[in-house]
mmCIF file of C-alpha atoms and ligand atoms in Angstrom:
data_model
loop_
_atom_site.group_PDB
_atom_site.id
_atom_site.type_symbol
_atom_site.label_atom_id
_atom_site.label_comp_id
_atom_site.label_asym_id
_atom_site.label_seq_id
_atom_site.Cartn_x
_atom_site.Cartn_y
_atom_site.Cartn_z
ATOM 1 C CA MET A 1385 -35.141 0.209 -39.393
ATOM 2 C CA LEU A 1386 -33.301 2.735 -41.548
ATOM 3 C CA ASN A 1387 -34.553 6.164 -42.504
ATOM 4 C CA LEU A 1388 -33.641 6.100 -46.155
ATOM 5 C CA ARG A 1389 -30.561 8.151 -46.894
ATOM 6 C CA GLN A 1390 -28.111 7.400 -49.637
ATOM 7 C CA LYS A 1391 -25.081 6.370 -47.621
ATOM 8 C CA PRO A 1392 -25.674 4.853 -44.198
ATOM 9 C CA CYS A 1393 -23.105 5.882 -41.598
ATOM 10 C CA ILE A 1394 -21.818 3.001 -39.498
ATOM 11 C CA LEU A 1395 -20.010 3.365 -36.172
ATOM 12 C CA VAL A 1396 -17.492 0.542 -35.757
ATOM 13 C CA THR A 1397 -16.202 0.104 -32.209
ATOM 14 C CA GLY A 1398 -12.879 -1.742 -31.962
ATOM 15 C CA GLY A 1399 -12.552 -1.209 -35.707
ATOM 16 C CA ALA A 1400 -8.752 -1.457 -35.778
ATOM 17 C CA GLY A 1401 -8.764 -5.043 -34.487
ATOM 18 C CA PHE A 1402 -8.559 -8.285 -36.436
ATOM 19 C CA ILE A 1403 -12.212 -8.722 -37.440
ATOM 20 C CA GLY A 1404 -13.053 -5.012 -37.180
ATOM 21 C CA SER A 1405 -10.422 -3.932 -39.709
ATOM 22 C CA HIS A 1406 -11.593 -6.459 -42.305
ATOM 23 C CA THR A 1407 -15.192 -5.404 -41.748
ATOM 24 C CA VAL A 1408 -14.308 -1.731 -42.199
ATOM 25 C CA CYS A 1409 -12.729 -2.625 -45.569
ATOM 26 C CA GLU A 1410 -15.961 -4.338 -46.639
ATOM 27 C CA LEU A 1411 -18.038 -1.353 -45.501
ATOM 28 C CA LEU A 1412 -15.876 1.126 -47.408
ATOM 29 C CA ASP A 1413 -15.839 -1.135 -50.481
ATOM 30 C CA HIS A 1414 -19.641 -1.031 -50.395
ATOM 31 C CA ASP A 1415 -19.789 2.753 -50.029
ATOM 32 C CA TYR A 1416 -20.854 3.029 -46.423
ATOM 33 C CA ASP A 1417 -19.597 5.983 -44.415
ATOM 34 C CA VAL A 1418 -17.540 4.725 -41.485
ATOM 35 C CA VAL A 1419 -16.754 6.243 -38.111
ATOM 36 C CA MET A 1420 -14.224 4.004 -36.392
ATOM 37 C CA ILE A 1421 -13.299 4.133 -32.730
ATOM 38 C CA ASP A 1422 -10.484 2.214 -31.069
ATOM 39 C CA ASP A 1423 -8.245 2.706 -28.067
ATOM 40 C CA PHE A 1424 -5.392 0.585 -29.518
ATOM 41 C CA TYR A 1425 -5.406 -1.679 -26.480
ATOM 42 C CA ASN A 1426 -5.071 -4.660 -28.799
ATOM 43 C CA ALA A 1427 -4.507 -3.077 -32.212
ATOM 44 C CA LYS A 1428 -1.939 -0.911 -33.954
ATOM 45 C CA PRO A 1429 -2.366 2.576 -35.467
ATOM 46 C CA GLU A 1430 -0.730 1.368 -38.739
ATOM 47 C CA VAL A 1431 -3.961 -0.515 -39.451
ATOM 48 C CA LEU A 1432 -5.704 2.779 -40.278
ATOM 49 C CA ASP A 1433 -3.461 3.558 -43.229
ATOM 50 C CA ALA A 1434 -3.478 -0.076 -44.327
ATOM 51 C CA ILE A 1435 -7.293 0.100 -44.609
ATOM 52 C CA ARG A 1436 -7.022 3.337 -46.609
ATOM 53 C CA THR A 1437 -4.470 1.716 -48.936
ATOM 54 C CA ILE A 1438 -6.618 -1.381 -49.483
ATOM 55 C CA THR A 1439 -9.903 0.456 -50.090
ATOM 56 C CA LYS A 1440 -8.614 3.750 -51.524
ATOM 57 C CA LYS A 1441 -11.293 5.345 -49.363
ATOM 58 C CA ASP A 1442 -11.201 7.423 -46.211
ATOM 59 C CA PHE A 1443 -13.113 7.223 -42.957
ATOM 60 C CA VAL A 1444 -13.392 9.086 -39.670
ATOM 61 C CA PHE A 1445 -11.195 7.789 -36.871
ATOM 62 C CA GLU A 1446 -11.528 8.752 -33.203
ATOM 63 C CA GLU A 1447 -9.199 7.343 -30.558
ATOM 64 C CA GLY A 1448 -11.025 6.632 -27.326
ATOM 65 C CA ASP A 1449 -12.754 4.263 -24.980
ATOM 66 C CA CYS A 1450 -16.372 3.142 -25.496
ATOM 67 C CA ALA A 1451 -16.896 3.231 -21.740
ATOM 68 C CA ASP A 1452 -16.179 6.988 -21.710
ATOM 69 C CA ARG A 1453 -19.645 8.601 -21.734
ATOM 70 C CA ASP A 1454 -18.520 12.072 -22.812
ATOM 71 C CA PHE A 1455 -16.447 10.642 -25.644
ATOM 72 C CA MET A 1456 -19.313 8.450 -26.884
ATOM 73 C CA ASP A 1457 -21.819 11.276 -26.562
ATOM 74 C CA ARG A 1458 -19.602 13.530 -28.673
ATOM 75 C CA ILE A 1459 -19.282 10.869 -31.386
ATOM 76 C CA PHE A 1460 -23.076 10.553 -31.644
ATOM 77 C CA ARG A 1461 -23.544 14.351 -31.563
ATOM 78 C CA GLU A 1462 -21.005 14.960 -34.308
ATOM 79 C CA HIS A 1463 -22.175 12.166 -36.644
ATOM 80 C CA THR A 1464 -25.581 10.846 -37.627
ATOM 81 C CA ILE A 1465 -24.998 7.188 -36.863
ATOM 82 C CA ASP A 1466 -27.423 4.800 -38.590
ATOM 83 C CA ALA A 1467 -26.044 1.604 -37.056
ATOM 84 C CA VAL A 1468 -23.266 0.306 -34.841
ATOM 85 C CA ILE A 1469 -21.075 -2.755 -35.255
ATOM 86 C CA HIS A 1470 -19.702 -3.445 -31.793
ATOM 87 C CA PHE A 1471 -16.365 -5.290 -31.713
ATOM 88 C CA ALA A 1472 -14.671 -3.473 -28.827
ATOM 89 C CA GLY A 1473 -13.852 -5.839 -25.985
ATOM 90 C CA TYR A 1474 -11.163 -7.961 -24.409
ATOM 91 C CA LYS A 1475 -10.943 -11.427 -25.934
ATOM 92 C CA ALA A 1476 -8.241 -13.613 -24.408
ATOM 93 C CA VAL A 1477 -9.720 -16.616 -22.626
ATOM 94 C CA GLY A 1478 -6.709 -17.331 -20.369
ATOM 95 C CA GLU A 1479 -6.326 -13.694 -19.362
ATOM 96 C CA SER A 1480 -10.033 -13.555 -18.511
ATOM 97 C CA VAL A 1481 -9.574 -16.439 -16.060
ATOM 98 C CA ALA A 1482 -6.634 -14.640 -14.410
ATOM 99 C CA LYS A 1483 -8.299 -11.185 -14.434
ATOM 100 C CA PRO A 1484 -12.065 -11.752 -14.373
ATOM 101 C CA LEU A 1485 -12.926 -8.339 -12.935
ATOM 102 C CA MET A 1486 -11.033 -6.593 -15.679
ATOM 103 C CA TYR A 1487 -13.039 -8.573 -18.263
ATOM 104 C CA TYR A 1488 -16.442 -8.059 -16.664
ATOM 105 C CA ARG A 1489 -15.775 -4.359 -16.046
ATOM 106 C CA ASN A 1490 -14.474 -3.614 -19.525
ATOM 107 C CA ASN A 1491 -16.710 -5.748 -21.733
ATOM 108 C CA LEU A 1492 -19.909 -4.875 -19.883
ATOM 109 C CA ASP A 1493 -19.124 -1.184 -19.253
ATOM 110 C CA THR A 1494 -18.283 -0.502 -22.882
ATOM 111 C CA THR A 1495 -21.486 -2.179 -24.054
ATOM 112 C CA LEU A 1496 -23.738 -0.510 -21.479
ATOM 113 C CA THR A 1497 -22.319 2.931 -22.247
ATOM 114 C CA LEU A 1498 -22.687 2.304 -25.973
ATOM 115 C CA LEU A 1499 -26.320 1.190 -25.564
ATOM 116 C CA GLU A 1500 -27.204 4.154 -23.347
ATOM 117 C CA THR A 1501 -25.647 6.546 -25.843
ATOM 118 C CA MET A 1502 -27.476 4.873 -28.739
ATOM 119 C CA LYS A 1503 -30.779 5.258 -26.839
ATOM 120 C CA LYS A 1504 -30.071 8.894 -26.084
ATOM 121 C CA HIS A 1505 -29.438 9.641 -29.759
ATOM 122 C CA GLY A 1506 -32.196 7.465 -31.228
ATOM 123 C CA CYS A 1507 -29.930 4.874 -32.887
ATOM 124 C CA HIS A 1508 -31.613 1.451 -32.932
ATOM 125 C CA ASN A 1509 -29.499 -0.794 -35.167
ATOM 126 C CA LEU A 1510 -26.681 -2.912 -33.732
ATOM 127 C CA VAL A 1511 -24.599 -5.888 -34.842
ATOM 128 C CA PHE A 1512 -22.762 -7.460 -31.901
ATOM 129 C CA SER A 1513 -19.595 -9.514 -32.068
ATOM 130 C CA SER A 1514 -20.594 -12.636 -30.138
ATOM 131 C CA SER A 1515 -18.980 -16.064 -30.150
ATOM 132 C CA ALA A 1516 -19.704 -19.771 -30.391
ATOM 133 C CA THR A 1517 -18.152 -19.882 -26.938
ATOM 134 C CA VAL A 1518 -21.633 -19.002 -25.542
ATOM 135 C CA TYR A 1519 -22.855 -22.573 -26.218
ATOM 136 C CA ALA A 1520 -22.918 -25.169 -23.457
ATOM 137 C CA TYR A 1521 -20.932 -28.371 -23.980
ATOM 138 C CA SER A 1522 -22.591 -30.707 -26.449
ATOM 139 C CA GLU A 1523 -21.591 -34.198 -27.601
ATOM 140 C CA LYS A 1524 -23.531 -33.661 -30.784
ATOM 141 C CA MET A 1525 -22.446 -31.466 -33.656
ATOM 142 C CA PRO A 1526 -23.433 -29.192 -35.336
ATOM 143 C CA LEU A 1527 -24.360 -26.472 -32.867
ATOM 144 C CA TYR A 1528 -27.727 -24.867 -33.576
ATOM 145 C CA GLU A 1529 -28.705 -21.384 -32.405
ATOM 146 C CA SER A 1530 -31.334 -23.089 -30.244
ATOM 147 C CA ASN A 1531 -28.715 -25.142 -28.338
ATOM 148 C CA PRO A 1532 -28.505 -24.452 -24.578
ATOM 149 C CA LEU A 1533 -26.072 -21.743 -23.530
ATOM 150 C CA GLY A 1534 -23.381 -22.166 -20.895
ATOM 151 C CA THR A 1535 -19.859 -20.849 -20.580
ATOM 152 C CA THR A 1536 -16.657 -22.006 -18.941
ATOM 153 C CA ASN A 1537 -14.641 -18.804 -18.584
ATOM 154 C CA PRO A 1538 -15.207 -15.088 -17.850
ATOM 155 C CA TYR A 1539 -14.564 -14.035 -21.469
ATOM 156 C CA GLY A 1540 -17.313 -16.340 -22.723
ATOM 157 C CA GLU A 1541 -19.570 -15.283 -19.899
ATOM 158 C CA THR A 1542 -19.238 -11.596 -20.879
ATOM 159 C CA LYS A 1543 -20.444 -12.547 -24.389
ATOM 160 C CA ARG A 1544 -23.380 -14.492 -22.950
ATOM 161 C CA MET A 1545 -24.254 -11.662 -20.554
ATOM 162 C CA ILE A 1546 -24.124 -9.077 -23.326
ATOM 163 C CA GLU A 1547 -26.432 -11.217 -25.468
ATOM 164 C CA ARG A 1548 -28.830 -11.274 -22.515
ATOM 165 C CA ILE A 1549 -28.582 -7.501 -22.032
ATOM 166 C CA LEU A 1550 -29.294 -6.947 -25.723
ATOM 167 C CA THR A 1551 -32.264 -9.295 -25.514
ATOM 168 C CA ASP A 1552 -33.810 -7.382 -22.608
ATOM 169 C CA VAL A 1553 -33.092 -3.975 -24.144
ATOM 170 C CA SER A 1554 -34.602 -4.971 -27.500
ATOM 171 C CA HIS A 1555 -37.690 -6.396 -25.810
ATOM 172 C CA ALA A 1556 -38.256 -3.029 -24.125
ATOM 173 C CA ASP A 1557 -38.084 -1.002 -27.352
ATOM 174 C CA PRO A 1558 -39.963 -2.134 -30.474
ATOM 175 C CA GLU A 1559 -37.738 0.014 -32.686
ATOM 176 C CA ASP A 1560 -34.541 -1.825 -31.744
ATOM 177 C CA SER A 1561 -32.986 -4.108 -34.324
ATOM 178 C CA PHE A 1562 -30.106 -6.147 -32.870
ATOM 179 C CA ILE A 1563 -28.131 -9.051 -34.274
ATOM 180 C CA CYS A 1564 -25.666 -11.185 -32.321
ATOM 181 C CA LEU A 1565 -23.257 -12.922 -34.666
ATOM 182 C CA ARG A 1566 -21.833 -16.035 -33.026
ATOM 183 C CA TYR A 1567 -18.438 -16.485 -34.661
ATOM 184 C CA PHE A 1568 -16.791 -19.877 -34.803
ATOM 185 C CA ASN A 1569 -12.996 -19.787 -35.382
ATOM 186 C CA PRO A 1570 -11.986 -16.716 -37.435
ATOM 187 C CA VAL A 1571 -8.596 -17.096 -39.151
ATOM 188 C CA GLY A 1572 -6.748 -15.938 -42.260
ATOM 189 C CA ALA A 1573 -6.017 -12.379 -43.320
ATOM 190 C CA HIS A 1574 -6.764 -9.907 -46.077
ATOM 191 C CA PRO A 1575 -5.318 -11.241 -49.382
ATOM 192 C CA SER A 1576 -3.299 -7.996 -49.714
ATOM 193 C CA GLY A 1577 -1.250 -9.036 -46.675
ATOM 194 C CA LEU A 1578 -1.737 -5.542 -45.243
ATOM 195 C CA ILE A 1579 -4.070 -6.441 -42.357
ATOM 196 C CA GLY A 1580 -4.408 -9.634 -40.343
ATOM 197 C CA GLU A 1581 -4.057 -11.140 -36.911
ATOM 198 C CA ASP A 1582 -0.965 -10.223 -34.936
ATOM 199 C CA PRO A 1583 -1.431 -11.309 -31.325
ATOM 200 C CA ASN A 1584 0.834 -9.922 -28.624
ATOM 201 C CA GLY A 1585 3.357 -12.458 -27.303
ATOM 202 C CA ILE A 1586 3.014 -16.204 -27.762
ATOM 203 C CA PRO A 1587 -0.285 -16.967 -29.527
ATOM 204 C CA ASN A 1588 -2.872 -19.204 -27.882
ATOM 205 C CA ASN A 1589 -4.877 -19.966 -31.005
ATOM 206 C CA LEU A 1590 -3.901 -22.530 -33.598
ATOM 207 C CA MET A 1591 -3.482 -20.493 -36.798
ATOM 208 C CA PRO A 1592 -1.294 -17.686 -35.420
ATOM 209 C CA PHE A 1593 0.782 -20.345 -33.683
ATOM 210 C CA ILE A 1594 1.286 -22.269 -36.942
ATOM 211 C CA VAL A 1595 2.331 -19.016 -38.638
ATOM 212 C CA LYS A 1596 4.944 -18.338 -35.923
ATOM 213 C CA VAL A 1597 6.334 -21.850 -36.380
ATOM 214 C CA ALA A 1598 6.345 -21.598 -40.176
ATOM 215 C CA THR A 1599 8.185 -18.271 -40.035
ATOM 216 C CA GLY A 1600 10.785 -19.689 -37.629
ATOM 217 C CA LYS A 1601 9.795 -17.613 -34.582
ATOM 218 C CA ILE A 1602 8.814 -20.692 -32.574
ATOM 219 C CA ALA A 1603 10.478 -24.083 -33.011
ATOM 220 C CA LYS A 1604 7.482 -26.419 -32.927
ATOM 221 C CA LEU A 1605 3.730 -26.553 -32.799
ATOM 222 C CA ARG A 1606 2.402 -28.529 -29.871
ATOM 223 C CA VAL A 1607 -0.648 -30.491 -31.001
ATOM 224 C CA PHE A 1608 -2.865 -30.755 -27.942
ATOM 225 C CA GLY A 1609 -3.954 -34.411 -27.960
ATOM 226 C CA ASN A 1610 -4.386 -37.059 -30.672
ATOM 227 C CA ASP A 1611 -6.724 -39.305 -28.714
ATOM 228 C CA TYR A 1612 -10.007 -37.483 -29.331
ATOM 229 C CA ASP A 1613 -12.948 -39.223 -30.942
ATOM 230 C CA THR A 1614 -12.231 -37.693 -34.372
ATOM 231 C CA PRO A 1615 -10.939 -39.320 -37.588
ATOM 232 C CA ASP A 1616 -7.257 -38.519 -36.882
ATOM 233 C CA GLY A 1617 -7.618 -38.086 -33.112
ATOM 234 C CA THR A 1618 -6.921 -34.316 -33.098
ATOM 235 C CA GLY A 1619 -9.443 -31.596 -32.226
ATOM 236 C CA MET A 1620 -11.798 -30.347 -34.935
ATOM 237 C CA ARG A 1621 -13.047 -26.766 -35.323
ATOM 238 C CA ASP A 1622 -15.072 -24.696 -37.761
ATOM 239 C CA TYR A 1623 -12.492 -22.256 -39.135
ATOM 240 C CA ILE A 1624 -13.874 -19.325 -41.111
ATOM 241 C CA HIS A 1625 -11.882 -16.899 -43.242
ATOM 242 C CA VAL A 1626 -11.970 -13.413 -41.717
ATOM 243 C CA VAL A 1627 -12.945 -11.879 -45.097
ATOM 244 C CA ASP A 1628 -15.999 -14.161 -45.261
ATOM 245 C CA LEU A 1629 -16.794 -13.193 -41.688
ATOM 246 C CA ALA A 1630 -16.497 -9.495 -42.563
ATOM 247 C CA LYS A 1631 -18.995 -9.999 -45.408
ATOM 248 C CA ALA A 1632 -21.418 -11.587 -42.944
ATOM 249 C CA HIS A 1633 -21.397 -8.291 -41.000
ATOM 250 C CA LEU A 1634 -22.549 -6.374 -44.068
ATOM 251 C CA LEU A 1635 -25.348 -8.827 -44.660
ATOM 252 C CA ALA A 1636 -26.264 -8.593 -40.979
ATOM 253 C CA LEU A 1637 -26.397 -4.786 -41.204
ATOM 254 C CA ASN A 1638 -28.705 -4.902 -44.193
ATOM 255 C CA TYR A 1639 -30.866 -7.413 -42.371
ATOM 256 C CA ALA A 1640 -30.937 -5.191 -39.267
ATOM 257 C CA PHE A 1641 -32.125 -2.266 -41.404
ATOM 258 C CA LYS A 1642 -35.069 -4.299 -42.697
ATOM 259 C CA ARG A 1643 -36.634 -5.694 -39.542
ATOM 260 C CA THR A 1644 -36.792 -5.171 -35.769
ATOM 261 C CA GLY A 1645 -36.185 -7.466 -32.792
ATOM 262 C CA ILE A 1646 -33.173 -9.602 -31.916
ATOM 263 C CA ASP A 1647 -31.525 -12.558 -33.631
ATOM 264 C CA TYR A 1648 -28.591 -14.787 -32.717
ATOM 265 C CA ILE A 1649 -26.855 -16.160 -35.801
ATOM 266 C CA ASN A 1650 -23.993 -18.659 -36.187
ATOM 267 C CA VAL A 1651 -21.243 -17.592 -38.553
ATOM 268 C CA GLY A 1652 -19.099 -20.513 -39.605
ATOM 269 C CA THR A 1653 -18.642 -22.769 -42.606
ATOM 270 C CA GLY A 1654 -20.471 -25.771 -41.155
ATOM 271 C CA ASN A 1655 -17.369 -27.960 -41.598
ATOM 272 C CA GLY A 1656 -14.931 -29.283 -39.027
ATOM 273 C CA THR A 1657 -11.188 -29.354 -39.758
ATOM 274 C CA SER A 1658 -8.713 -31.186 -37.524
ATOM 275 C CA VAL A 1659 -5.422 -29.753 -36.254
ATOM 276 C CA LEU A 1660 -3.426 -32.152 -38.450
ATOM 277 C CA GLU A 1661 -5.560 -31.373 -41.520
ATOM 278 C CA MET A 1662 -4.853 -27.687 -40.944
ATOM 279 C CA VAL A 1663 -1.102 -28.315 -40.613
ATOM 280 C CA GLU A 1664 -1.149 -30.399 -43.801
ATOM 281 C CA SER A 1665 -2.994 -27.716 -45.810
ATOM 282 C CA PHE A 1666 -0.630 -25.051 -44.488
ATOM 283 C CA ARG A 1667 2.440 -27.029 -45.576
ATOM 284 C CA ARG A 1668 1.007 -27.866 -48.983
ATOM 285 C CA VAL A 1669 -0.198 -24.412 -50.039
ATOM 286 C CA ASN A 1670 2.744 -22.478 -48.609
ATOM 287 C CA HIS A 1671 5.532 -24.978 -49.376
ATOM 288 C CA VAL A 1672 6.858 -24.581 -45.858
ATOM 289 C CA ASP A 1673 7.591 -26.966 -43.028
ATOM 290 C CA VAL A 1674 5.557 -26.878 -39.811
ATOM 291 C CA PRO A 1675 7.352 -29.070 -37.271
ATOM 292 C CA TYR A 1676 5.042 -30.374 -34.572
ATOM 293 C CA GLU A 1677 4.889 -32.765 -31.654
ATOM 294 C CA ILE A 1678 1.886 -34.415 -30.108
ATOM 295 C CA VAL A 1679 1.480 -33.454 -26.439
ATOM 296 C CA GLY A 1680 -1.311 -33.937 -23.888
ATOM 297 C CA ARG A 1681 -4.763 -32.431 -24.220
ATOM 298 C CA ARG A 1682 -5.195 -28.742 -23.356
ATOM 299 C CA PRO A 1683 -7.469 -28.458 -20.306
ATOM 300 C CA GLY A 1684 -10.970 -27.312 -21.261
ATOM 301 C CA ASP A 1685 -10.630 -28.218 -24.965
ATOM 302 C CA LEU A 1686 -13.467 -29.961 -26.787
ATOM 303 C CA ALA A 1687 -13.053 -32.741 -29.352
ATOM 304 C CA LYS A 1688 -15.186 -31.115 -32.033
ATOM 305 C CA VAL A 1689 -17.063 -27.892 -32.608
ATOM 306 C CA TRP A 1690 -18.821 -26.767 -35.745
ATOM 307 C CA ALA A 1691 -21.825 -24.708 -36.709
ATOM 308 C CA ASP A 1692 -25.126 -25.391 -38.269
ATOM 309 C CA THR A 1693 -25.175 -22.593 -40.834
ATOM 310 C CA SER A 1694 -28.713 -22.861 -42.180
ATOM 311 C CA TYR A 1695 -30.049 -19.943 -40.127
ATOM 312 C CA ALA A 1696 -27.344 -17.593 -41.460
ATOM 313 C CA LYS A 1697 -28.274 -18.671 -44.969
ATOM 314 C CA LYS A 1698 -31.991 -18.218 -44.335
ATOM 315 C CA THR A 1699 -31.824 -14.840 -42.565
ATOM 316 C CA LEU A 1700 -28.747 -13.182 -44.085
ATOM 317 C CA GLY A 1701 -28.282 -15.124 -47.304
ATOM 318 C CA PHE A 1702 -24.749 -15.849 -46.046
ATOM 319 C CA THR A 1703 -22.590 -18.764 -47.108
ATOM 320 C CA ALA A 1704 -18.843 -18.839 -46.485
ATOM 321 C CA GLU A 1705 -16.878 -19.113 -49.728
ATOM 322 C CA LYS A 1706 -13.216 -19.333 -48.834
ATOM 323 C CA THR A 1707 -11.472 -22.651 -48.278
ATOM 324 C CA ILE A 1708 -9.012 -23.891 -45.658
ATOM 325 C CA ASP A 1709 -6.286 -23.474 -48.293
ATOM 326 C CA ASP A 1710 -7.272 -19.785 -48.701
ATOM 327 C CA MET A 1711 -7.104 -19.336 -44.913
ATOM 328 C CA CYS A 1712 -3.622 -20.914 -44.743
ATOM 329 C CA ARG A 1713 -2.276 -18.959 -47.721
ATOM 330 C CA ASP A 1714 -3.532 -15.579 -46.514
ATOM 331 C CA ALA A 1715 -2.494 -16.123 -42.879
ATOM 332 C CA TYR A 1716 1.055 -17.022 -43.969
ATOM 333 C CA ASN A 1717 1.284 -14.145 -46.446
ATOM 334 C CA TYR A 1718 0.389 -11.700 -43.654
ATOM 335 C CA GLY A 1719 2.652 -13.458 -41.156
ATOM 336 C CA VAL A 1720 5.709 -13.300 -43.405
ATOM 337 C CA LYS A 1721 5.201 -9.565 -43.841
ATOM 338 C CA HIS A 1722 4.133 -8.528 -40.354
ATOM 339 C CA MET A 1723 4.679 -10.908 -37.474
ATOM 340 C CA LYS A 1724 7.593 -10.038 -35.251
HETATM 341 C C1 LIG B 1265 -10.515 -20.503 -28.723
HETATM 342 C C2 LIG B 1265 -11.238 -19.943 -27.520
HETATM 343 C C3 LIG B 1265 -12.591 -19.413 -27.924
HETATM 344 C C4 LIG B 1265 -12.464 -18.406 -29.050
HETATM 345 C C5 LIG B 1265 -11.701 -19.036 -30.216
HETATM 346 C C6 LIG B 1265 -11.441 -17.983 -31.280
HETATM 347 C C7 LIG B 1265 -10.402 -21.280 -25.654
HETATM 348 C C8 LIG B 1265 -10.735 -22.281 -24.596
HETATM 349 N N1 LIG B 1265 -11.366 -20.958 -26.500
HETATM 350 O O1 LIG B 1265 -11.206 -21.618 -29.143
HETATM 351 O O2 LIG B 1265 -13.240 -18.816 -26.824
HETATM 352 O O3 LIG B 1265 -13.739 -17.976 -29.464
HETATM 353 O O4 LIG B 1265 -10.457 -19.534 -29.763
HETATM 354 O O5 LIG B 1265 -10.780 -18.509 -32.381
HETATM 355 O O6 LIG B 1265 -9.305 -20.760 -25.716
HETATM 356 N N2 LIG B 1265 -4.398 -26.276 -30.774
HETATM 357 C C9 LIG B 1265 -3.218 -27.012 -30.759
HETATM 358 N N3 LIG B 1265 -2.051 -26.348 -30.497
HETATM 359 C C10 LIG B 1265 -2.002 -24.995 -30.252
HETATM 360 C C11 LIG B 1265 -3.222 -24.252 -30.282
HETATM 361 C C12 LIG B 1265 -4.404 -24.930 -30.533
HETATM 362 O O7 LIG B 1265 -3.220 -28.230 -30.967
HETATM 363 O O8 LIG B 1265 -0.924 -24.457 -30.013
HETATM 364 C C13 LIG B 1265 -5.665 -26.979 -31.084
HETATM 365 C C14 LIG B 1265 -6.690 -26.917 -29.965
HETATM 366 O O9 LIG B 1265 -6.508 -27.990 -29.080
HETATM 367 C C15 LIG B 1265 -8.005 -26.992 -30.754
HETATM 368 C C16 LIG B 1265 -7.676 -26.292 -32.060
HETATM 369 O O10 LIG B 1265 -6.257 -26.319 -32.172
HETATM 370 O O11 LIG B 1265 -8.325 -28.353 -31.042
HETATM 371 C C17 LIG B 1265 -8.157 -24.849 -32.106
HETATM 372 O O12 LIG B 1265 -7.680 -24.151 -30.969
HETATM 373 P P1 LIG B 1265 -7.825 -22.556 -30.831
HETATM 374 O O13 LIG B 1265 -7.359 -21.897 -32.072
HETATM 375 O O14 LIG B 1265 -7.196 -22.141 -29.550
HETATM 376 O O15 LIG B 1265 -9.412 -22.317 -30.790
HETATM 377 P P2 LIG B 1265 -10.535 -22.883 -29.779
HETATM 378 O O16 LIG B 1265 -9.934 -23.713 -28.726
HETATM 379 O O17 LIG B 1265 -11.598 -23.493 -30.605
#
C-alpha cells in the first residue's frame, strides 16, 4: 500500500533496457519520480538522453549492479522509494543453456539482494518482469494464469524461481504487494524512433531479425518450419507492442498500491500471429522487401502460444491497443535509425 504523497518515487532496475526504457518514459509522462539503475551489461548509455528527449523530464540515474548490497543500500538511503519495477536480469535463452550458472547466479542474486534491501528499508511494492516462458507445454491455447508451470531452459527457470521466491516472501509479510507480469512476445519500439530493441550480434528473436533483413544487414530470414498445425504452417505467437507493455506496468503499479498479496498476470494481446503474417505486415506497412526461406523447425519451438488476457483486464483494466502494423512500423523506424 502507498502512504499518500503527491509524487510516488519508483526505482526501476534495468531501466535502460528495451522494456525498462519504455516504462521509464511512461512513468515520467505520468509525473512519477524515477530512480533508474543499470549496469549497461545489455543496454547503452545513450538511452538516458533519449528518454530525456522523449519525455522532456529528468530522472535520477545510478550506474551499478543490483547484487551489490552497499550500492543498493545507498540507493534506498538516499531516496524514499515507494515501489520497485524490477527488470534487471539476463534474458538470452541460448546463452542461459550454455552458461546456466551465470544465469542462476545473476538473476537470483540481484533479486534476493533487492528484496533484502526493500525489507530493510520498509518498501513493500514490487512489479516483477516475468515471462510466459514460465508455463509448461500445453496443446491448448490460450494460456491462463492458472496453467501448470514448467520450464525448458535456465533463463525460464530463473523467472519461475523468482516468482516462487516472491510468493514465499509475500506470504511471510502481510504488507507486501507484489505483481509478476508474464510478458508474451514484446516487440516494436517507441514511435519517436529514439529507443527500441538493439540486440548484440545476430538476433535470435523474430522481429529484430526481420529488421536486420529489411535494412540489408542480413540477407534472408530463415522461417523455422512451415509444417506446424497452424493456418499457414508457421509458428504463432502473441506479439505485444512494447509501449502497450510499458503502460501495463503503470497500471500494475497503481494496482500494487491499492492492495496487498501477490498476483501473476499475463500481458499479451490474446491474439496469435504467424511468422508469415508478420513478414507480410512488415512488407506492407514499410514498403520494403523481406526475403525469406523456409528451413527446418528450431529445436524447442512450439507451434502456437498466446495469452488469455481477461485477468489483466479484470485486475489492471489493461487491454493492448496497438496493432501488428504498429509493431512493424515502429520496429523498422527504430531499426533504420539505430541498428548497426
Ligand atoms: C523467445 C524465447 C522466450 C522469450 C521470447 C521473448 C526461446 C526458446 N524462447 O520466444 O523465452 O520470452 O522469445 O520475445 O527462445 N522465428 C523464425 N525465424 C527466426 C526467429 C524466429 O521463424 O529467425 C520464429 C520462431 O520459430 C517462432 C516465432 O518466430 O515461431 C517467434 O520466435 P521468437 O521471436 O524467437 O520468440 P519465441 O520463440 O516465442
